Amino acid sequence: MTLLLFDIDGTLVQVNGTSRTAIAHALSSLTDRPISTDRVSFSGRTDPAIFESVLSRNGLSATDAVLTEIIEGYVEAMRDALTPADVEVLPGVRPLLSRLDEDPAVQLGLVTGNVEPIAYEKLSAHGLADYFPVGAFGSDHADRNQLPDIAIRRAADHTGHAFHAADRAVIIGDTVHDIECARAAGARAVAVCTGRYDRDELSRHDPDLLLDTLPAPETFLRRVIG
């Protein structure tokens, strides 16, 4: 059995500026001052790491307790603001997940910087959440490189199957951070050029497979699993 661990933003779906607005709102409410998210990169980073960068950019810092409050405020703001119209399912995603979900040799999971409630809010907007019974999230660890091992353990508990990262776990994502976290875990890295990173930049980080988009299901199975 192969464990396929998907990123969300830029890989499965694109979300408009709702996240950036919700973070600014949550931080502004907590600090009682205007907070700007300008010039802070979100792509491929965990939500807690993003929150810390935004605070630093605005001359502030946060304890773990404050970060917990920020996450709670952010989740509330996102749940209030996010609608299906804000979330676009990327080309090829729906037929691919449907086919993979039916394959007894495949277990689907997530490795995403989103905190867990927001990961599933984004996926639920268009009925994708049920494909992913396990995963690891920004709410598990601020360091994305720690997430694959968490997801692998949870998948093993869920299935009763031991997944050895080197030959039975694959990270699929659209950023260099996805490639790096796969390398940190000893898993294979599949990069897809559907986010903010172009082919040249992703190629420089030497993924095991580089795709322009998620391909048709049988092509994906042949190229990724073999």
PDB file of C-alpha atoms in Angstrom:
ATOM      1  CA  MET A   1       0.000   0.000   0.000  1.00  0.00           C
ATOM      2  CA  THR A   2       1.268   3.467  -0.916  1.00  0.00           C
ATOM      3  CA  LEU A   3       0.524   6.528   1.194  1.00  0.00           C
ATOM      4  CA  LEU A   4      -0.142   9.631  -0.910  1.00  0.00           C
ATOM      5  CA  LEU A   5       0.095  12.795   1.184  1.00  0.00           C
ATOM      6  CA  PHE A   6      -1.310  15.856  -0.559  1.00  0.00           C
ATOM      7  CA  ASP A   7      -0.799  19.517   0.152  1.00  0.00           C
ATOM      8  CA  ILE A   8      -3.983  21.609  -0.147  1.00  0.00           C
ATOM      9  CA  ASP A   9      -3.441  25.216  -1.278  1.00  0.00           C
ATOM     10  CA  GLY A  10      -2.076  25.414  -4.804  1.00  0.00           C
ATOM     11  CA  THR A  11      -2.186  21.627  -5.168  1.00  0.00           C
ATOM     12  CA  LEU A  12      -5.813  20.575  -4.689  1.00  0.00           C
ATOM     13  CA  VAL A  13      -7.543  23.960  -4.508  1.00  0.00           C
ATOM     14  CA  GLN A  14      -6.901  27.664  -4.875  1.00  0.00           C
ATOM     15  CA  VAL A  15      -8.419  29.981  -2.280  1.00  0.00           C
ATOM     16  CA  ASN A  16      -8.845  33.696  -2.902  1.00  0.00           C
ATOM     17  CA  GLY A  17      -7.553  36.284  -0.417  1.00  0.00           C
ATOM     18  CA  THR A  18      -9.846  35.124   2.389  1.00  0.00           C
ATOM     19  CA  SER A  19      -6.997  33.602   4.427  1.00  0.00           C
ATOM     20  CA  ARG A  20      -4.878  36.742   4.331  1.00  0.00           C
ATOM     21  CA  THR A  21      -7.855  38.895   5.321  1.00  0.00           C
ATOM     22  CA  ALA A  22      -8.821  36.523   8.152  1.00  0.00           C
ATOM     23  CA  ILE A  23      -5.282  36.496   9.551  1.00  0.00           C
ATOM     24  CA  ALA A  24      -5.130  40.292   9.533  1.00  0.00           C
ATOM     25  CA  HIS A  25      -8.524  40.429  11.249  1.00  0.00           C
ATOM     26  CA  ALA A  26      -7.595  37.886  13.931  1.00  0.00           C
ATOM     27  CA  LEU A  27      -4.282  39.557  14.705  1.00  0.00           C
ATOM     28  CA  SER A  28      -5.743  43.060  14.689  1.00  0.00           C
ATOM     29  CA  SER A  29      -8.492  41.983  17.081  1.00  0.00           C
ATOM     30  CA  LEU A  30      -6.047  40.320  19.456  1.00  0.00           C
ATOM     31  CA  THR A  31      -3.437  43.094  19.469  1.00  0.00           C
ATOM     32  CA  ASP A  32      -5.945  45.957  19.297  1.00  0.00           C
ATOM     33  CA  ARG A  33      -3.982  47.623  16.499  1.00  0.00           C
ATOM     34  CA  PRO A  34      -4.014  47.478  12.685  1.00  0.00           C
ATOM     35  CA  ILE A  35      -1.995  44.532  11.396  1.00  0.00           C
ATOM     36  CA  SER A  36      -0.725  44.259   7.824  1.00  0.00           C
ATOM     37  CA  THR A  37       0.118  40.987   6.077  1.00  0.00           C
ATOM     38  CA  ASP A  38       1.859  42.771   3.199  1.00  0.00           C
ATOM     39  CA  ARG A  39       5.166  41.281   2.043  1.00  0.00           C
ATOM     40  CA  VAL A  40       4.728  38.109   4.079  1.00  0.00           C
ATOM     41  CA  SER A  41       4.875  34.929   2.001  1.00  0.00           C
ATOM     42  CA  PHE A  42       2.195  32.341   2.777  1.00  0.00           C
ATOM     43  CA  SER A  43       3.029  29.688   0.166  1.00  0.00           C
ATOM     44  CA  GLY A  44       4.008  26.330   1.615  1.00  0.00           C
ATOM     45  CA  ARG A  45       4.340  27.589   5.183  1.00  0.00           C
ATOM     46  CA  THR A  46       2.456  26.488   8.277  1.00  0.00           C
ATOM     47  CA  ASP A  47      -0.155  28.829   9.691  1.00  0.00           C
ATOM     48  CA  PRO A  48       1.714  29.277  13.015  1.00  0.00           C
ATOM     49  CA  ALA A  49       4.901  30.199  11.132  1.00  0.00           C
ATOM     50  CA  ILE A  50       2.912  32.696   9.067  1.00  0.00           C
ATOM     51  CA  PHE A  51       1.380  34.232  12.188  1.00  0.00           C
ATOM     52  CA  GLU A  52       4.832  34.674  13.731  1.00  0.00           C
ATOM     53  CA  SER A  53       6.156  36.300  10.537  1.00  0.00           C
ATOM     54  CA  VAL A  54       3.217  38.694  10.337  1.00  0.00           C
ATOM     55  CA  LEU A  55       3.658  39.683  13.976  1.00  0.00           C
ATOM     56  CA  SER A  56       7.394  40.184  13.490  1.00  0.00           C
ATOM     57  CA  ARG A  57       6.765  42.277  10.389  1.00  0.00           C
ATOM     58  CA  ASN A  58       4.530  44.476  12.520  1.00  0.00           C
ATOM     59  CA  GLY A  59       7.076  44.773  15.328  1.00  0.00           C
ATOM     60  CA  LEU A  60       5.439  42.219  17.626  1.00  0.00           C
ATOM     61  CA  SER A  61       6.175  38.761  19.001  1.00  0.00           C
ATOM     62  CA  ALA A  62       4.002  36.012  20.474  1.00  0.00           C
ATOM     63  CA  THR A  63       4.130  33.414  23.211  1.00  0.00           C
ATOM     64  CA  ASP A  64       2.646  29.950  22.690  1.00  0.00           C
ATOM     65  CA  ALA A  65      -0.435  31.064  24.617  1.00  0.00           C
ATOM     66  CA  VAL A  66      -0.914  34.062  22.347  1.00  0.00           C
ATOM     67  CA  LEU A  67      -0.458  31.889  19.251  1.00  0.00           C
ATOM     68  CA  THR A  68      -3.213  29.615  20.546  1.00  0.00           C
ATOM     69  CA  GLU A  69      -5.508  32.631  20.834  1.00  0.00           C
ATOM     70  CA  ILE A  70      -4.536  33.762  17.345  1.00  0.00           C
ATOM     71  CA  ILE A  71      -5.347  30.342  15.893  1.00  0.00           C
ATOM     72  CA  GLU A  72      -8.750  30.351  17.596  1.00  0.00           C
ATOM     73  CA  GLY A  73      -9.501  33.829  16.243  1.00  0.00           C
ATOM     74  CA  TYR A  74      -8.305  32.892  12.775  1.00  0.00           C
ATOM     75  CA  VAL A  75     -10.447  29.743  12.661  1.00  0.00           C
ATOM     76  CA  GLU A  76     -13.497  31.739  13.708  1.00  0.00           C
ATOM     77  CA  ALA A  77     -12.803  34.459  11.125  1.00  0.00           C
ATOM     78  CA  MET A  78     -12.288  31.929   8.341  1.00  0.00           C
ATOM     79  CA  ARG A  79     -15.445  30.006   9.183  1.00  0.00           C
ATOM     80  CA  ASP A  80     -17.401  33.253   9.077  1.00  0.00           C
ATOM     81  CA  ALA A  81     -15.876  34.402   5.785  1.00  0.00           C
ATOM     82  CA  LEU A  82     -15.122  31.351   3.637  1.00  0.00           C
ATOM     83  CA  THR A  83     -17.736  30.360   1.043  1.00  0.00           C
ATOM     84  CA  PRO A  84     -17.608  27.809  -1.787  1.00  0.00           C
ATOM     85  CA  ALA A  85     -17.183  30.711  -4.213  1.00  0.00           C
ATOM     86  CA  ASP A  86     -13.850  31.497  -2.523  1.00  0.00           C
ATOM     87  CA  VAL A  87     -12.464  28.013  -3.246  1.00  0.00           C
ATOM     88  CA  GLU A  88     -11.572  26.720  -6.715  1.00  0.00           C
ATOM     89  CA  VAL A  89     -10.900  23.019  -7.222  1.00  0.00           C
ATOM     90  CA  LEU A  90      -7.886  22.751  -9.499  1.00  0.00           C
ATOM     91  CA  PRO A  91      -8.050  20.895 -12.837  1.00  0.00           C
ATOM     92  CA  GLY A  92      -7.877  17.120 -12.626  1.00  0.00           C
ATOM     93  CA  VAL A  93      -8.259  16.968  -8.851  1.00  0.00           C
ATOM     94  CA  ARG A  94     -11.761  15.557  -8.550  1.00  0.00           C
ATOM     95  CA  PRO A  95     -11.404  12.608 -10.981  1.00  0.00           C
ATOM     96  CA  LEU A  96      -7.962  11.830  -9.572  1.00  0.00           C
ATOM     97  CA  LEU A  97      -9.140  11.678  -5.962  1.00  0.00           C
ATOM     98  CA  SER A  98     -12.189   9.640  -6.928  1.00  0.00           C
ATOM     99  CA  ARG A  99     -10.006   7.065  -8.676  1.00  0.00           C
ATOM    100  CA  LEU A 100      -7.371   6.940  -5.928  1.00  0.00           C
ATOM    101  CA  ASP A 101     -10.025   6.558  -3.242  1.00  0.00           C
ATOM    102  CA  GLU A 102     -11.252   3.378  -4.939  1.00  0.00           C
ATOM    103  CA  ASP A 103      -7.776   1.821  -5.146  1.00  0.00           C
ATOM    104  CA  PRO A 104      -7.078  -0.669  -2.322  1.00  0.00           C
ATOM    105  CA  ALA A 105      -3.342  -0.190  -2.874  1.00  0.00           C
ATOM    106  CA  VAL A 106      -3.554   3.524  -2.022  1.00  0.00           C
ATOM    107  CA  GLN A 107      -4.180   5.445   1.195  1.00  0.00           C
ATOM    108  CA  LEU A 108      -4.874   9.161   0.861  1.00  0.00           C
ATOM    109  CA  GLY A 109      -3.768  11.700   3.438  1.00  0.00           C
ATOM    110  CA  LEU A 110      -2.775  15.316   3.923  1.00  0.00           C
ATOM    111  CA  VAL A 111       0.394  17.192   4.780  1.00  0.00           C
ATOM    112  CA  THR A 112      -0.563  20.850   4.938  1.00  0.00           C
ATOM    113  CA  GLY A 113       0.440  24.013   6.722  1.00  0.00           C
ATOM    114  CA  ASN A 114      -3.212  24.790   7.382  1.00  0.00           C
ATOM    115  CA  VAL A 115      -4.431  24.281  10.926  1.00  0.00           C
ATOM    116  CA  GLU A 116      -6.688  21.230  10.920  1.00  0.00           C
ATOM    117  CA  PRO A 117     -10.128  22.922  11.118  1.00  0.00           C
ATOM    118  CA  ILE A 118      -9.319  25.214   8.187  1.00  0.00           C
ATOM    119  CA  ALA A 119      -7.827  22.400   6.106  1.00  0.00           C
ATOM    120  CA  TYR A 120     -11.153  20.604   6.248  1.00  0.00           C
ATOM    121  CA  GLU A 121     -13.172  23.813   5.779  1.00  0.00           C
ATOM    122  CA  LYS A 122     -11.375  24.419   2.485  1.00  0.00           C
ATOM    123  CA  LEU A 123     -11.823  20.838   1.319  1.00  0.00           C
ATOM    124  CA  SER A 124     -15.451  20.663   2.463  1.00  0.00           C
ATOM    125  CA  ALA A 125     -16.346  23.681   0.337  1.00  0.00           C
ATOM    126  CA  HIS A 126     -16.550  21.356  -2.676  1.00  0.00           C
ATOM    127  CA  GLY A 127     -16.966  17.918  -1.106  1.00  0.00           C
ATOM    128  CA  LEU A 128     -13.324  16.809  -0.991  1.00  0.00           C
ATOM    129  CA  ALA A 129     -12.848  16.378   2.759  1.00  0.00           C
ATOM    130  CA  ASP A 130     -13.999  12.762   2.991  1.00  0.00           C
ATOM    131  CA  TYR A 131     -11.161  11.612   0.748  1.00  0.00           C
ATOM    132  CA  PHE A 132      -8.694  12.409   3.541  1.00  0.00           C
ATOM    133  CA  PRO A 133      -9.287  10.548   6.815  1.00  0.00           C
ATOM    134  CA  VAL A 134      -5.753  11.233   8.061  1.00  0.00           C
ATOM    135  CA  GLY A 135      -3.144  13.927   7.833  1.00  0.00           C
ATOM    136  CA  ALA A 136      -0.780  16.289   9.598  1.00  0.00           C
ATOM    137  CA  PHE A 137      -1.432  19.997   9.923  1.00  0.00           C
ATOM    138  CA  GLY A 138       0.040  23.319  10.929  1.00  0.00           C
ATOM    139  CA  SER A 139      -1.741  22.885  14.244  1.00  0.00           C
ATOM    140  CA  ASP A 140       0.451  19.824  14.889  1.00  0.00           C
ATOM    141  CA  HIS A 141       3.784  21.599  14.429  1.00  0.00           C
ATOM    142  CA  ALA A 142       5.005  24.964  13.149  1.00  0.00           C
ATOM    143  CA  ASP A 143       7.893  23.256  11.325  1.00  0.00           C
ATOM    144  CA  ARG A 144       6.530  21.729   8.139  1.00  0.00           C
ATOM    145  CA  ASN A 145       9.408  19.260   8.005  1.00  0.00           C
ATOM    146  CA  GLN A 146       7.990  17.535  11.087  1.00  0.00           C
ATOM    147  CA  LEU A 147       4.592  16.917   9.507  1.00  0.00           C
ATOM    148  CA  PRO A 148       5.217  13.918   7.196  1.00  0.00           C
ATOM    149  CA  ASP A 149       6.292  11.675  10.078  1.00  0.00           C
ATOM    150  CA  ILE A 150       3.150  12.651  11.999  1.00  0.00           C
ATOM    151  CA  ALA A 151       0.956  11.865   8.987  1.00  0.00           C
ATOM    152  CA  ILE A 152       2.725   8.538   8.404  1.00  0.00           C
ATOM    153  CA  ARG A 153       2.132   7.477  12.016  1.00  0.00           C
ATOM    154  CA  ARG A 154      -1.533   8.441  11.836  1.00  0.00           C
ATOM    155  CA  ALA A 155      -1.979   6.591   8.552  1.00  0.00           C
ATOM    156  CA  ALA A 156      -0.402   3.490  10.088  1.00  0.00           C
ATOM    157  CA  ASP A 157      -2.781   3.702  13.048  1.00  0.00           C
ATOM    158  CA  HIS A 158      -5.738   4.213  10.695  1.00  0.00           C
ATOM    159  CA  THR A 159      -4.945   1.349   8.321  1.00  0.00           C
ATOM    160  CA  GLY A 160      -2.907  -1.047  10.441  1.00  0.00           C
ATOM    161  CA  HIS A 161      -0.299  -0.897   7.674  1.00  0.00           C
ATOM    162  CA  ALA A 162       3.314   0.175   8.258  1.00  0.00           C
ATOM    163  CA  PHE A 163       4.351   2.786   5.707  1.00  0.00           C
ATOM    164  CA  HIS A 164       8.101   3.018   5.160  1.00  0.00           C
ATOM    165  CA  ALA A 165       8.781   6.547   3.996  1.00  0.00           C
ATOM    166  CA  ALA A 166      11.439   5.711   1.428  1.00  0.00           C
ATOM    167  CA  ASP A 167       9.272   3.449  -0.716  1.00  0.00           C
ATOM    168  CA  ARG A 168       5.696   3.758   0.513  1.00  0.00           C
ATOM    169  CA  ALA A 169       5.112   7.469   1.186  1.00  0.00           C
ATOM    170  CA  VAL A 170       4.822  10.228  -1.398  1.00  0.00           C
ATOM    171  CA  ILE A 171       4.423  13.963  -0.734  1.00  0.00           C
ATOM    172  CA  ILE A 172       2.551  15.849  -3.474  1.00  0.00           C
ATOM    173  CA  GLY A 173       2.702  19.641  -3.395  1.00  0.00           C
ATOM    174  CA  ASP A 174       3.254  22.854  -5.308  1.00  0.00           C
ATOM    175  CA  THR A 175       6.064  24.542  -3.354  1.00  0.00           C
ATOM    176  CA  VAL A 176       9.713  24.025  -2.543  1.00  0.00           C
ATOM    177  CA  HIS A 177       8.638  23.522   1.078  1.00  0.00           C
ATOM    178  CA  ASP A 178       6.738  20.382   0.045  1.00  0.00           C
ATOM    179  CA  ILE A 179       9.876  19.013  -1.591  1.00  0.00           C
ATOM    180  CA  GLU A 180      11.969  19.890   1.454  1.00  0.00           C
ATOM    181  CA  CYS A 181       9.605  18.233   3.918  1.00  0.00           C
ATOM    182  CA  ALA A 182       9.527  15.082   1.781  1.00  0.00           C
ATOM    183  CA  ARG A 183      13.323  15.002   1.833  1.00  0.00           C
ATOM    184  CA  ALA A 184      13.382  15.525   5.610  1.00  0.00           C
ATOM    185  CA  ALA A 185      11.128  12.490   6.048  1.00  0.00           C
ATOM    186  CA  GLY A 186      12.905  10.330   3.489  1.00  0.00           C
ATOM    187  CA  ALA A 187       9.743  10.220   1.357  1.00  0.00           C
ATOM    188  CA  ARG A 188       9.408  10.721  -2.372  1.00  0.00           C
ATOM    189  CA  ALA A 189       8.576  14.218  -3.590  1.00  0.00           C
ATOM    190  CA  VAL A 190       6.150  14.981  -6.419  1.00  0.00           C
ATOM    191  CA  ALA A 191       6.012  18.671  -7.318  1.00  0.00           C
ATOM    192  CA  VAL A 192       3.184  20.158  -9.358  1.00  0.00           C
ATOM    193  CA  CYS A 193       3.387  23.555 -11.077  1.00  0.00           C
ATOM    194  CA  THR A 194      -0.090  24.748 -10.126  1.00  0.00           C
ATOM    195  CA  GLY A 195       0.849  27.225  -7.400  1.00  0.00           C
ATOM    196  CA  ARG A 196       3.125  30.238  -7.080  1.00  0.00           C
ATOM    197  CA  TYR A 197       6.371  28.411  -7.878  1.00  0.00           C
ATOM    198  CA  ASP A 198       7.248  27.920 -11.536  1.00  0.00           C
ATOM    199  CA  ARG A 199       8.798  24.848 -13.124  1.00  0.00           C
ATOM    200  CA  ASP A 200      12.353  26.226 -13.076  1.00  0.00           C
ATOM    201  CA  GLU A 201      12.269  27.011  -9.364  1.00  0.00           C
ATOM    202  CA  LEU A 202      10.730  23.674  -8.422  1.00  0.00           C
ATOM    203  CA  SER A 203      13.181  21.845 -10.680  1.00  0.00           C
ATOM    204  CA  ARG A 204      16.147  23.396  -8.861  1.00  0.00           C
ATOM    205  CA  HIS A 205      15.014  21.576  -5.711  1.00  0.00           C
ATOM    206  CA  ASP A 206      15.188  18.230  -7.525  1.00  0.00           C
ATOM    207  CA  PRO A 207      11.821  16.544  -6.861  1.00  0.00           C
ATOM    208  CA  ASP A 208      11.502  12.891  -7.795  1.00  0.00           C
ATOM    209  CA  LEU A 209       8.785  13.862 -10.266  1.00  0.00           C
ATOM    210  CA  LEU A 210       7.798  17.280 -11.631  1.00  0.00           C
ATOM    211  CA  LEU A 211       4.336  17.718 -13.167  1.00  0.00           C
ATOM    212  CA  ASP A 212       2.792  20.724 -14.879  1.00  0.00           C
ATOM    213  CA  THR A 213      -0.633  19.762 -13.501  1.00  0.00           C
ATOM    214  CA  LEU A 214      -2.134  16.730 -11.817  1.00  0.00           C
ATOM    215  CA  PRO A 215      -2.587  14.302 -14.721  1.00  0.00           C
ATOM    216  CA  ALA A 216      -5.360  11.868 -15.584  1.00  0.00           C
ATOM    217  CA  PRO A 217      -5.743   9.172 -12.911  1.00  0.00           C
ATOM    218  CA  GLU A 218      -4.165   6.279 -14.807  1.00  0.00           C
ATOM    219  CA  THR A 219      -1.220   8.449 -15.849  1.00  0.00           C
ATOM    220  CA  PHE A 220      -0.759   9.560 -12.250  1.00  0.00           C
ATOM    221  CA  LEU A 221      -0.816   5.972 -10.986  1.00  0.00           C
ATOM    222  CA  ARG A 222       1.694   4.872 -13.605  1.00  0.00           C
ATOM    223  CA  ARG A 223       4.121   7.737 -13.011  1.00  0.00           C
ATOM    224  CA  VAL A 224       3.836   8.065  -9.241  1.00  0.00           C
ATOM    225  CA  ILE A 225       3.260   4.502  -8.059  1.00  0.00           C
ATOM    226  CA  GLY A 226       4.446   2.471 -11.052  1.00  0.00           C
TER     227      GLY A 226
END
